[in-house]
């Protein structure tokens, strides 16, 4: 009955039911977050129950009662498995695989078996729950280990004391991020609801929340205005191929920018509500203590992303919470990196042969990109994008390592650094918009057609660069030129190699985005959190 009423409201506004539901959930979170912020930290159970009951109400009235039953069941199974056997590595592995299987069933139904059913695709909450449950399971498992066996980040997020069921469900169904994210760590949620540092002194957040809201509204407005005239489907029509090349290239790039605005809008609207609730507070800026940061749950940095000068920098600013999940639950589990020097595993890794280490990194790279595509679903366009993204990232690191020293001090060509930066930005924008073009058009024929419209140009120049530097010795030529212009290649890591070895090292460098992940400023503040308060 309630769903029929909601459908009627959506029809009266000429909005698809899914868009109407997302809008209501995102905008209603603002006044609700304001009310939530007044629940004192001395009553954490009240905070948990507020989120649980609110999410139940929203899911039952606006989304799908059956979806809530499934989500709750999945959470209870994950909680039971972790509670019983969190000491075993198979506990987080089984939770991860089980949640991915649960998500895959819905992806298959909505994307493959019954894509035109007219029923709203409500897999977004399941995608968020996959992140939360697998992150929780790994953190609980890490909580059974000594700090010497954990990385700095794993020490920070490790759950030493298991939560009771109410606290766990409060985290799983936190009203500020259950539908489209952001999905934060359990330990951050626990500290927040208990009022532990840095959440014991949250400064006024009305202005940062308002700024975030404006960014969300602005980007959503761009998407609503230009999504039809600049649709990627316009690039697969016969008429499109009759246009000049410059028009087709410009169109695909503008279409890519418009599509990103949809995600910017949803993420920023959700982030704004989290800032009001208080969980978005990060702490004082390490470089400027008078500046308060509210980027703890930030999912995208539009300005940093749109001005990125390399694919690696671009990836680091996009879908950051999902990237963090991929880093902590996939990449670093396949290629562990332990910070403390006394760690047995770390000592073992030091004696690991470079070839074996390279294989582990390559496996982790492939596994991470594949998991990301699998998490998004089974549409071929997704795999076109993610597999090409791996190639573009590797090539970008290869070019950056060999060309950048030529235009930085003490090179006599340093005056051309602004030109290098501009070309890097332009190449990054063209590359990213090109490889992402199949993502919104889904199918193999559509993906091939949109790439064909610009003659597969990005694939061609990436293969050419890999051949030039991996086979023909382009890196050696760059260093010879560097000697003539006074460039310093010794100050740049991995520049003493050529050929196949150099490409292999570029693969490792491209994987750094999974190792470093967050912005350094964010990492500094979170490390400070860890020093102030550890979960006991």
Coordinates of C-alpha atoms in Angstrom, one line a residue, residues 405-406 408-413 480-489:
X405 CA 62.4 14.5 -14.9
X406 CA 63.0 16.2 -18.2
X408 CA 61.6 19.5 -13.5
X409 CA 64.6 21.1 -11.7
X410 CA 67.5 21.0 -12.3
X411 CA 66.7 20.3 -16.0
X412 CA 67.2 23.2 -18.4
X413 CA 63.8 22.3 -19.8
X480 CA 70.3 10.3 -22.8
X481 CA 68.3 13.5 -23.5
X482 CA 68.2 14.1 -19.8
X483 CA 72.0 14.0 -19.6
X484 CA 72.2 16.7 -22.3
X485 CA 69.7 19.0 -20.5
X486 CA 70.9 18.4 -17.0
X487 CA 67.9 16.4 -15.8
X488 CA 68.1 14.4 -12.5
X489 CA 66.9 10.9 -13.0

